Coordinates of C-alpha atoms (C1' of nucleotides) in Angstrom, one line a residue:
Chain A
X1 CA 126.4 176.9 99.9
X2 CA 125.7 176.5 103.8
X3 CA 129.0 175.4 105.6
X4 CA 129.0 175.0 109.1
X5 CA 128.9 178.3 110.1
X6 CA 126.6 179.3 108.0
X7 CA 122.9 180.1 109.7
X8 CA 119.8 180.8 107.7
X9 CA 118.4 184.2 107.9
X10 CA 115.3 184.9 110.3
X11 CA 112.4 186.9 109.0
X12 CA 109.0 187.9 109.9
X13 CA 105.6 186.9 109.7
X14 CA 102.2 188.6 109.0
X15 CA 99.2 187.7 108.0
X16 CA 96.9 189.3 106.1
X17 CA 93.2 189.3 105.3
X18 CA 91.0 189.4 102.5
X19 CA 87.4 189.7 104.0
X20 CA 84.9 189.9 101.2
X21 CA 80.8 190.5 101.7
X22 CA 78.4 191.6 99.4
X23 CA 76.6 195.3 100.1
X24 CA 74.0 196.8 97.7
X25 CA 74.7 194.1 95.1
X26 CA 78.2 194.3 94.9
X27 CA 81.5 192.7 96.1
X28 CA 83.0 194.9 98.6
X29 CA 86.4 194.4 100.9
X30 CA 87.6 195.1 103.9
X31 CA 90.0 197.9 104.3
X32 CA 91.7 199.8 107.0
X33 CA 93.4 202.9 107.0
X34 CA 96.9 202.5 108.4
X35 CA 98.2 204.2 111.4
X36 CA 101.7 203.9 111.1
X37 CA 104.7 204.0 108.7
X38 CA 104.6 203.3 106.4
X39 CA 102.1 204.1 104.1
X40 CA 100.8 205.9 107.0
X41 CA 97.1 207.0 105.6
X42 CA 96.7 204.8 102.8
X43 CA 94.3 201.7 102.6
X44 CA 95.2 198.2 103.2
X45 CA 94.1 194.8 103.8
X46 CA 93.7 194.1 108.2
X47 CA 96.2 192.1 109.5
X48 CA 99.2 192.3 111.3
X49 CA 102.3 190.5 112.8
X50 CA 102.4 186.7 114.7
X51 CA 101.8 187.7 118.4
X52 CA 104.6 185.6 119.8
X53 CA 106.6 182.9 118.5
X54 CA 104.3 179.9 119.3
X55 CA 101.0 181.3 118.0
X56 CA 99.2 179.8 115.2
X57 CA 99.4 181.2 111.7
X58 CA 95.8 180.8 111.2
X59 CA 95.1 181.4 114.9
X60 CA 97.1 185.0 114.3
X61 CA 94.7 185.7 111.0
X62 CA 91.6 184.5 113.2
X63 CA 93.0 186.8 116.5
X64 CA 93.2 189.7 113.5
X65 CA 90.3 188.9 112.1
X66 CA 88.7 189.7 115.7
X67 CA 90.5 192.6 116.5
X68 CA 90.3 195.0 113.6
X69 CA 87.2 193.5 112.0
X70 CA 85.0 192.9 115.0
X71 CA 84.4 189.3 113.6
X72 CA 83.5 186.1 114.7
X73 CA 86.1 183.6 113.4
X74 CA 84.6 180.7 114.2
X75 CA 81.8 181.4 112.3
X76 CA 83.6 182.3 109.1
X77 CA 84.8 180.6 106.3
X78 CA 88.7 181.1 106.7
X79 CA 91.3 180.2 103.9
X80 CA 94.6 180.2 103.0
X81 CA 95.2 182.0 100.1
X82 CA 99.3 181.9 100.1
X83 CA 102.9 183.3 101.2
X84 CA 104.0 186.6 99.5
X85 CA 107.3 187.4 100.4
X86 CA 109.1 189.3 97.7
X87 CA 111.9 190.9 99.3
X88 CA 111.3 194.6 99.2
X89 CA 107.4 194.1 99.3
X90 CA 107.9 195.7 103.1
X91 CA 110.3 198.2 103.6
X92 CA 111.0 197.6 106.6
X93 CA 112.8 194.8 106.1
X94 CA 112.1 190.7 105.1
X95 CA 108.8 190.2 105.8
X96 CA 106.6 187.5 104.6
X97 CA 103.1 187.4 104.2
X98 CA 100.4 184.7 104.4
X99 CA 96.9 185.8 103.3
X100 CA 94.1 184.5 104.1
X101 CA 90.4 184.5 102.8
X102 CA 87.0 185.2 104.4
X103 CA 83.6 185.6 103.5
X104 CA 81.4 187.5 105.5
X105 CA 77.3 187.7 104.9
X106 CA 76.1 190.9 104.7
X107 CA 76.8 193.4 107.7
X108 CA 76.2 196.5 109.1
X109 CA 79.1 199.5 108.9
X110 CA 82.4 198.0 110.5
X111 CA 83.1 199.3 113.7
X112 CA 87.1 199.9 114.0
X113 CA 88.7 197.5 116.0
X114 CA 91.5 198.1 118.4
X115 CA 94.4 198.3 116.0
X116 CA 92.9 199.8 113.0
X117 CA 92.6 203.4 112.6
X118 CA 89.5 203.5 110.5
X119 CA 87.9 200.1 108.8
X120 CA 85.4 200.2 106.1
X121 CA 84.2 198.5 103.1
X122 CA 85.6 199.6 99.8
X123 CA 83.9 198.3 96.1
X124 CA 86.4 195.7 94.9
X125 CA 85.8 197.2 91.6
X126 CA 87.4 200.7 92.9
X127 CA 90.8 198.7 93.5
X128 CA 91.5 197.2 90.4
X129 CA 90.5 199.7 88.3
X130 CA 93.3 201.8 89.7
X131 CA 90.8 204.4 91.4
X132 CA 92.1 203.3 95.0
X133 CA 95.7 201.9 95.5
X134 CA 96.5 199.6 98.3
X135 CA 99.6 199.7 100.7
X136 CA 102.7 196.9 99.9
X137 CA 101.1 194.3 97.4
X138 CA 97.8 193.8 98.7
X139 CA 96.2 194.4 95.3
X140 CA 97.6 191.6 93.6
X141 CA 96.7 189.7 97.3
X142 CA 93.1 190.9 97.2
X143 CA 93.4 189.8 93.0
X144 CA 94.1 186.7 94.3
X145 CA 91.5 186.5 96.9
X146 CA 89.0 187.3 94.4
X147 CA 90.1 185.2 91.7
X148 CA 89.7 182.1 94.6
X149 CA 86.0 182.8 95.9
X150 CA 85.3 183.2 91.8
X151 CA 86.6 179.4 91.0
X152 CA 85.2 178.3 94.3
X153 CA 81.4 179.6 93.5
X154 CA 81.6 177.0 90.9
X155 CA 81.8 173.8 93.0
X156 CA 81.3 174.4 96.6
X157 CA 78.8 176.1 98.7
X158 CA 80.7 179.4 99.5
X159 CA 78.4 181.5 97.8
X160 CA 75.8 180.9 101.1
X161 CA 78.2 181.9 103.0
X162 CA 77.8 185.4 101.5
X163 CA 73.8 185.4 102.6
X164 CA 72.4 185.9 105.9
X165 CA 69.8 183.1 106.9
X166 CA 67.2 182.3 105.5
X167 CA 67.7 183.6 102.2
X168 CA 66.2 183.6 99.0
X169 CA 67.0 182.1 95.9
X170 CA 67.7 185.7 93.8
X171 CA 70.1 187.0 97.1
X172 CA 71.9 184.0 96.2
X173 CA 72.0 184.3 92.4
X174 CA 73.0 188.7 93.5
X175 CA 76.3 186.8 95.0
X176 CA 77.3 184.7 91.7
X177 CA 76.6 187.9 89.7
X178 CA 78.5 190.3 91.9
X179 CA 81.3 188.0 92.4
X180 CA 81.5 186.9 89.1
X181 CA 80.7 190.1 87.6
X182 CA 78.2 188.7 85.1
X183 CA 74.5 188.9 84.6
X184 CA 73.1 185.3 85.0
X185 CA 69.0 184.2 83.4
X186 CA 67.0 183.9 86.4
X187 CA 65.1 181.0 85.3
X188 CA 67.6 178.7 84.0
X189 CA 69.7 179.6 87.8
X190 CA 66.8 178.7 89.3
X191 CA 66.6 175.4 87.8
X192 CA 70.2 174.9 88.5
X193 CA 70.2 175.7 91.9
X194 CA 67.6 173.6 93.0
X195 CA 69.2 170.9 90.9
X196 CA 72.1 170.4 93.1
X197 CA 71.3 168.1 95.5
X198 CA 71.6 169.4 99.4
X199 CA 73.3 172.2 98.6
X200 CA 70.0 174.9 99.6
X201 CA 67.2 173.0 101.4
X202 CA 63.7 175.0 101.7
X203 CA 62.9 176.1 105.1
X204 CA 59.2 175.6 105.5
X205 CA 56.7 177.7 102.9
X206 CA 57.8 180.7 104.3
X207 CA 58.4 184.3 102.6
X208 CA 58.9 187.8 102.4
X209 CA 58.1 191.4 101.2
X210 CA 59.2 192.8 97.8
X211 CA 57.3 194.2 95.5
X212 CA 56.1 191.2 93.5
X213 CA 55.3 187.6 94.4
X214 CA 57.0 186.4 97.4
X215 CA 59.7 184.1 97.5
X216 CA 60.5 181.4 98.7
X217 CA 63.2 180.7 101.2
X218 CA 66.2 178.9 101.9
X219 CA 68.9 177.5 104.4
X220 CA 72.5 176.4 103.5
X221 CA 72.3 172.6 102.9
X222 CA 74.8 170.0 104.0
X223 CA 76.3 169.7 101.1
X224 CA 79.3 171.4 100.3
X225 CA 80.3 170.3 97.1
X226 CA 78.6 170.8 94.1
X227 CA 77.3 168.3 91.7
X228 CA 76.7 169.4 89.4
X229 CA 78.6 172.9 89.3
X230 CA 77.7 175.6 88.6
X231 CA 79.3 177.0 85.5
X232 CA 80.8 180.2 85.2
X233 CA 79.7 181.9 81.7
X234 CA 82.6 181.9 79.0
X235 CA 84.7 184.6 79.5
X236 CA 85.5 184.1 76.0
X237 CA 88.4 182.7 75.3
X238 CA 91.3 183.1 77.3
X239 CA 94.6 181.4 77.0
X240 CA 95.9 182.1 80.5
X241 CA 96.2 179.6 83.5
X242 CA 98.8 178.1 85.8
Chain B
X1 CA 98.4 193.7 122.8
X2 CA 101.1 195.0 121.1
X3 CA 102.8 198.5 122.6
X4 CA 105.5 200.7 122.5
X5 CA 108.0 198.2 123.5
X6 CA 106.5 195.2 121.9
X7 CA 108.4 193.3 118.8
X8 CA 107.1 191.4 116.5
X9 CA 109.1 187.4 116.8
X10 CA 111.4 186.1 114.0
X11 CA 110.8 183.0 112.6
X12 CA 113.1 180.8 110.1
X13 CA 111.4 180.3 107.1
X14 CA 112.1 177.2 104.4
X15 CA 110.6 176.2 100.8
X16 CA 110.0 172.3 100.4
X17 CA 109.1 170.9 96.9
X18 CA 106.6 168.0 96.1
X19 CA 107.9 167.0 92.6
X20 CA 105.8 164.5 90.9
X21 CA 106.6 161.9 87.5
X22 CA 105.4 159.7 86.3
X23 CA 107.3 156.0 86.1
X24 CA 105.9 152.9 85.1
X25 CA 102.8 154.0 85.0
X26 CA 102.7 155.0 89.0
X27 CA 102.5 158.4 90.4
X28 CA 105.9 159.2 92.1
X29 CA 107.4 162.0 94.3
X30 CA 111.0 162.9 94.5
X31 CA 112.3 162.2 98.5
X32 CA 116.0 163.0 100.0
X33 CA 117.4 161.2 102.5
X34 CA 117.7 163.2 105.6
X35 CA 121.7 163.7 106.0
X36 CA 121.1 165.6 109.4
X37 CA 118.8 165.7 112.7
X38 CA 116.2 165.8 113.2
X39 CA 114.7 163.0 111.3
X40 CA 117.9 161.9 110.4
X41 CA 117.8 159.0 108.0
X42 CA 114.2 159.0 107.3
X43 CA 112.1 160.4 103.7
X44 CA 111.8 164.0 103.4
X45 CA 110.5 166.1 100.8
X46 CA 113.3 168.2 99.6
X47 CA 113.9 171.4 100.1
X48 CA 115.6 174.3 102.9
X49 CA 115.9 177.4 104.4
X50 CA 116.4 181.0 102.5
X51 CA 119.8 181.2 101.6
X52 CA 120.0 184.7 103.0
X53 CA 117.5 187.7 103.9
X54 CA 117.3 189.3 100.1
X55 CA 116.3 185.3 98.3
X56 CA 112.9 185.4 97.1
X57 CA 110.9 182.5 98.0
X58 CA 110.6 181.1 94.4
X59 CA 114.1 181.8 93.7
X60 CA 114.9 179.4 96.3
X61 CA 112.4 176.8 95.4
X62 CA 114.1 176.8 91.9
X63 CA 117.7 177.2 93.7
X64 CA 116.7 173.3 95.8
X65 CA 115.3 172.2 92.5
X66 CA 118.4 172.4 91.1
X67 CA 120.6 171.6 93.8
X68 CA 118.2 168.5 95.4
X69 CA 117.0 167.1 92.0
X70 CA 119.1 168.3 89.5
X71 CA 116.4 169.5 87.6
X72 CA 116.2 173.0 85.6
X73 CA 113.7 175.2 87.0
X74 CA 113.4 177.4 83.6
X75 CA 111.8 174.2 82.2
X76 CA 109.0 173.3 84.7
X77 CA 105.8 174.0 86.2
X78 CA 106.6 175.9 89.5
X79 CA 103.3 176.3 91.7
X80 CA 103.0 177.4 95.0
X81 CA 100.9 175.1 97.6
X82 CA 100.9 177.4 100.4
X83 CA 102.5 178.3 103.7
X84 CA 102.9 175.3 106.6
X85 CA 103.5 177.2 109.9
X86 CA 102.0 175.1 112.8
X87 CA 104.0 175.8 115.9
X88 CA 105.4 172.2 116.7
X89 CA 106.2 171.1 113.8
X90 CA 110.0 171.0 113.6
X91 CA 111.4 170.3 116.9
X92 CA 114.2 173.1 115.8
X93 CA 112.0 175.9 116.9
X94 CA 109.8 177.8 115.0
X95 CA 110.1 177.2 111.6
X96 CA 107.7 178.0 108.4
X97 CA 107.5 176.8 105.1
X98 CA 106.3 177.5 102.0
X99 CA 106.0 174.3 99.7
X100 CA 105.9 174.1 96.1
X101 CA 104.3 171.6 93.5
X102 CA 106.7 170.6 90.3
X103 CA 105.7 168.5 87.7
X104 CA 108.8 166.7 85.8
X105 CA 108.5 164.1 82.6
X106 CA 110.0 160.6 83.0
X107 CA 113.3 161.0 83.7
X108 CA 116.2 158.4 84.4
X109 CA 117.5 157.9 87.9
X110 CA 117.8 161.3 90.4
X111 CA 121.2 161.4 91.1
X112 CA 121.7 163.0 94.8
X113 CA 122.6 166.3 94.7
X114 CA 125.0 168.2 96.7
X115 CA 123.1 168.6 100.3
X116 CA 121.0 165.5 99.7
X117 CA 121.9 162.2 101.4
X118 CA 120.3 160.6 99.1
X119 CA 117.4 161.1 96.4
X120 CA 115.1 158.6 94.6
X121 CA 111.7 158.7 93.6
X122 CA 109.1 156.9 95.7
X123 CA 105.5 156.0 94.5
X124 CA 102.9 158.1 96.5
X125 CA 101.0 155.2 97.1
X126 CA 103.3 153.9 99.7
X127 CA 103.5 157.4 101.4
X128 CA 99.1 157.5 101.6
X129 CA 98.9 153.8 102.5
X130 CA 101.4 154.3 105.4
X131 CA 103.8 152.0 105.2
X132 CA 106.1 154.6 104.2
X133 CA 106.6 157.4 106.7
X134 CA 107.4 161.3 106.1
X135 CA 109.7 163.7 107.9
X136 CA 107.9 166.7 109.6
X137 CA 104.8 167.6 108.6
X138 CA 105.8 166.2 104.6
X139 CA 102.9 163.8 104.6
X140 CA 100.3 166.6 104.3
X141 CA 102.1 168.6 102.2
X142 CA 102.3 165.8 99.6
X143 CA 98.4 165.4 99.7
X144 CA 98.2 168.4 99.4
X145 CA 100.2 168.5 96.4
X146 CA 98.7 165.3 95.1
X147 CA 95.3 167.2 95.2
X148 CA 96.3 170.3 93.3
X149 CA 97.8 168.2 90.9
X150 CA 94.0 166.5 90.3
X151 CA 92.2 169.3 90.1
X152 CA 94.7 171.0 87.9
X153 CA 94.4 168.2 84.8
X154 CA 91.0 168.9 84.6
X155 CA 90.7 172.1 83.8
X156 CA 95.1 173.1 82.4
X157 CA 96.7 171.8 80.1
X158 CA 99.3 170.6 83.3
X159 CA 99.2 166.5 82.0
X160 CA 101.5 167.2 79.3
X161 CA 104.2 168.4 81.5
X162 CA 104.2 165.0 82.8
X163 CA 105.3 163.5 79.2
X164 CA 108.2 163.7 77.1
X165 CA 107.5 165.2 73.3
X166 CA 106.3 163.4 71.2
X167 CA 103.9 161.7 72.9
X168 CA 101.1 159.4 71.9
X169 CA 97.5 160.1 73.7
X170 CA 97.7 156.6 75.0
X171 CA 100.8 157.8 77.1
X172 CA 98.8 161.0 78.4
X173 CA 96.1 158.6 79.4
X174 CA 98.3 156.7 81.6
X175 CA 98.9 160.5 83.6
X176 CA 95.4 160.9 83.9
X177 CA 94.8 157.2 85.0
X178 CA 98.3 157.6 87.4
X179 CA 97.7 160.7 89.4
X180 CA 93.6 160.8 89.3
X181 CA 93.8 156.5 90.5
X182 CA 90.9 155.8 87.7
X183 CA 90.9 154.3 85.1
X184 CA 89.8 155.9 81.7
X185 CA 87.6 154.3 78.5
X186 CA 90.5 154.9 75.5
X187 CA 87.8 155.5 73.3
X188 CA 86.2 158.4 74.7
X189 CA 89.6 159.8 76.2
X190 CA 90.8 160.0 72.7
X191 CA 87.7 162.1 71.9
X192 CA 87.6 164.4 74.4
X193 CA 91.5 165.1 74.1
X194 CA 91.2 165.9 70.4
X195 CA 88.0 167.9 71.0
X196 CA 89.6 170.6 72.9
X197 CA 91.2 173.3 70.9
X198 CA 94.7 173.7 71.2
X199 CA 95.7 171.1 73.9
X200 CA 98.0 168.8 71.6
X201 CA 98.5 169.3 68.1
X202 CA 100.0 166.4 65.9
X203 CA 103.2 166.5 64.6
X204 CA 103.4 165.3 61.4
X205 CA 102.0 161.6 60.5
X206 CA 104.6 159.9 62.5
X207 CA 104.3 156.6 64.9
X208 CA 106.5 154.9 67.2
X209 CA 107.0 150.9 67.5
X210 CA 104.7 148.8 69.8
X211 CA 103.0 145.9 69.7
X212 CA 99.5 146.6 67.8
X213 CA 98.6 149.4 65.5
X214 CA 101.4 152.6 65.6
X215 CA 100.4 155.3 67.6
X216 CA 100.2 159.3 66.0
X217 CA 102.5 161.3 68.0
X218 CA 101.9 164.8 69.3
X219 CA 103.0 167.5 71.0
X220 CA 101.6 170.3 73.7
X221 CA 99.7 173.3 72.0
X222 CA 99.3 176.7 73.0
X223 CA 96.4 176.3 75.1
X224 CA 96.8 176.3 79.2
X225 CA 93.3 176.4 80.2
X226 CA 91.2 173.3 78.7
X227 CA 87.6 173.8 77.3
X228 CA 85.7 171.5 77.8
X229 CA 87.6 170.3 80.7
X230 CA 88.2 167.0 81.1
X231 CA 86.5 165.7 84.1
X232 CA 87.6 163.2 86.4
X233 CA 85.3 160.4 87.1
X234 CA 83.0 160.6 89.7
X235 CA 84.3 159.7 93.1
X236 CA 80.9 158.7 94.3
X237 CA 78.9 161.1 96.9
X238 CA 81.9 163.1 98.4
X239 CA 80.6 165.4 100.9
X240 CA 84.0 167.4 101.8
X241 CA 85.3 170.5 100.6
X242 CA 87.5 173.5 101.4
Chain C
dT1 C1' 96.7 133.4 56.6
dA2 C1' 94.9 133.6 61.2
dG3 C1' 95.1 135.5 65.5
dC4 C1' 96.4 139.0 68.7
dT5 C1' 97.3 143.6 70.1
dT6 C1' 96.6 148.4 70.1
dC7 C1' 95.1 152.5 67.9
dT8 C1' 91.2 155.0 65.7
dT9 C1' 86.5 156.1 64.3
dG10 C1' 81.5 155.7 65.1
dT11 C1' 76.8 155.2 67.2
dC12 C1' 73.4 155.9 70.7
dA13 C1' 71.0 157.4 74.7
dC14 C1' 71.0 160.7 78.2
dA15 C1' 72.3 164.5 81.4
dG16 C1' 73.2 169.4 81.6
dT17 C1' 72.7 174.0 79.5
dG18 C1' 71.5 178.4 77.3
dA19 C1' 67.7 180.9 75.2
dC20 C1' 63.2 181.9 75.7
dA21 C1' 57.8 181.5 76.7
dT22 C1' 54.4 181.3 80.0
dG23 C1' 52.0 180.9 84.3
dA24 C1' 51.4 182.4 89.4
dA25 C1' 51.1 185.5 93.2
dG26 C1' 51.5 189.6 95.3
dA27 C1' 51.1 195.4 95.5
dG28 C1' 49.3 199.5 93.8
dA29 C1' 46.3 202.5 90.7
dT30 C1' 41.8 203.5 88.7
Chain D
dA1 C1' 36.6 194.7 91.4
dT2 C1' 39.7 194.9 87.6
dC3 C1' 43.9 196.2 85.4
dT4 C1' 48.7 196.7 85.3
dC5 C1' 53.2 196.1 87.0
dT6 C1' 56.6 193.5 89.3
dT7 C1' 58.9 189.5 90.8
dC8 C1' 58.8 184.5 91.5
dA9 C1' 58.3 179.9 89.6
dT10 C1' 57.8 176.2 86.0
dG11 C1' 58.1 174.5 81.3
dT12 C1' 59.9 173.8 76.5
dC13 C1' 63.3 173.0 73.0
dA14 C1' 67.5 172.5 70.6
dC15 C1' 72.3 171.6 71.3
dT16 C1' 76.7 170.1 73.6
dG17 C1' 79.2 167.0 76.1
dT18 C1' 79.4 162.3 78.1
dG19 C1' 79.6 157.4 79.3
dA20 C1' 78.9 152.9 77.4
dC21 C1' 79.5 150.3 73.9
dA22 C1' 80.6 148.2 68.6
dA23 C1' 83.4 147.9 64.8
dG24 C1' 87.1 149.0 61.7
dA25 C1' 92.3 149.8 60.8
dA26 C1' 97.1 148.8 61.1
dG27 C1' 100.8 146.7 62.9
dC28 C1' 103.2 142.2 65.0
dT29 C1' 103.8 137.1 65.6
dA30 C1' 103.0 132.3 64.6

DNA sequence: TAGCTTCTTGTCACAGTGACATGAAGAGAT
DNA sequence: ATCTCTTCATGTCACTGTGACAAGAAGCTA
């Protein structure tokens, strides 16, 4: 019960990233190893504290973003993902979280950044099958993360984002089968894709080396809402949600 | 650049709560009367600071819940929206919040709670038209809000949190109609609600008075997640996303 | 009983989808 | 050259889910 004299605790705030790209047909994250106590050593997702008291929360994850990931925010999709702030998630003291989520196309090795000790790209599946364990909570962040790019494949145009331009129509069906972790018919995505109007518009009948017939390619479209989506595969039935 | 010397800032941080019924048919939000400044005497969302440093951020969404609306937190939907942090926008100082969507059943009259001036529930439509005006940044919060709370009755079992048990389908209609602004063909909405496994059951043959043929009642089934979903109506060519 | 209201059950055409066959265009081997 | 292998591209078919209706069922009121 607040009285007059009562005054409402002061905290701090970080923000932290979840950067996914796709290497070698699968999902991979962006970790650092951490410099400083604590969990000095271990692997965590970039980010860091607000610079002062006036700056921008996403202006501080898009200064981070810069700084220990050597990327270009203003080319990146950038989202907020959410506030974790259990107390004793930092034991340091109150600190509260907001992550946010980016999706980079395909890039060469990071190069560390000013702040981070190392940076490099970890398989997303190596997280949450308990191989590698993450610093404060940022598995269940990066769970998160993951869980939004998955539902956001289905009716936006995020899954370009993943692809460097141009691009062809099976690198974009590798994305929705790394991120969803599924094996999708080639034909019937092919249909489907093209389907949706504006959403991947055919840059002139150009094409490219493989080993077979060469394909066509594409450019991002306008459009950044799907119609009609693009349907995960049943993940048989589950009963969760909220 | 942070060095030796450098500390991260302190900031204040507050939940606020959008907490949406469903009266008379309309889409409404609960609002408090601002008893202090700034924006004394104008429509806030409800909500405040952390009691002290060791309150978790949901226990002190549920702690306002009770204390601005009266409302038991055990029994509702409790979702978090995100974090609102722009520098600017209490003229306090620097002050973030992390805002929460609740979804209550008809209910009689809010009566104010202890902090709040004055509650009452307002339809939305006046907040989005205009020609009633928000504390703070509370207008964008509610859109927000009013957005997740679309999105989420398509695909969760979330529209039965808006009725009272029993209900009759007719009555979960009227949510869908309320909070998507559409209106819905009874013929096919009573299909497509029966056709998903698990999202009402009936409770035994029994009807309530009206004016033409009695209604069967049901009640909310097991299932969360809602397959096939029940999709909204197309909103023509939108061409926005994020 | 007729008329009105609201709930409930059908019907029909069509879009979207998964499963699968088949054709087209290149590279490399013989 | 021709064959084979690979990958890309297009087509077919049955089935589900959907929107736009018609029509029947069950109560109330006059």
């Amino acid at each position: 019960m607040p009285d007059a004299f009562w005054q409402p605790p002061s905290i701090l705030l970080a923000v932290d990233l979840v950067i996914l790209t796709l290497r070698s047909s699968k999902l991979h994250v962006l970790l650092v190893e951490r410099g400083i106590e604590p969990y000095k050593g271990e692997h965590a997702l970039p980010g860091g504290f607000l610079n002062n008291v006036d700056e921008g929360i996403l202006a501080a994850a898009q200064r981070e973003l810069r700084e220990e990931a050597n990327l270009d925010a203003s080319q990146l999709h950038l989202e907020q993902l959410g506030a974790y702030g259990d107390p004793g998630r930092d034991p340091r003291g109150r600190i509260v979280s907001v992550a946010y989520l980016a999706i980079a196309p395909g890039l060469p090795e990071p190069e560390a950044g000013a702040d981070a000790a190392g940076a490099s790209w970890k398989p997303v599946e190596e997280i949450d099958s308990g191989r590698l364990e993450l610093a404060f909570d940022h598995r269940w962040i990066l769970a998160d993360g993951i869980e939004r790019a998955r539902t956001k494949l289905e009716r936006s145009s995020l899954a370009t984002a993943f692809c460097n331009e141009p691009f062809t129509i099976a690198e974009l069906q590798q994305v929705y089968e790394a991120v969803w972790g599924v094996e999708l018919d080639p034909r019937n995505f092919y249909r489907k894709v093209q389907g949706v109007p504006g959403f991947i518009i055919p840059v002139g009948a150009e094409r490219r080396t493989t080993k077979g017939r060469p394909a066509r390619l594409f450019r991002r479209g306008q459009q950044t809402v799907l119609h009609p989506p693009l349907s995960r595969p049943n993940p048989l039935t589950t009963s969760e949600a909220n």
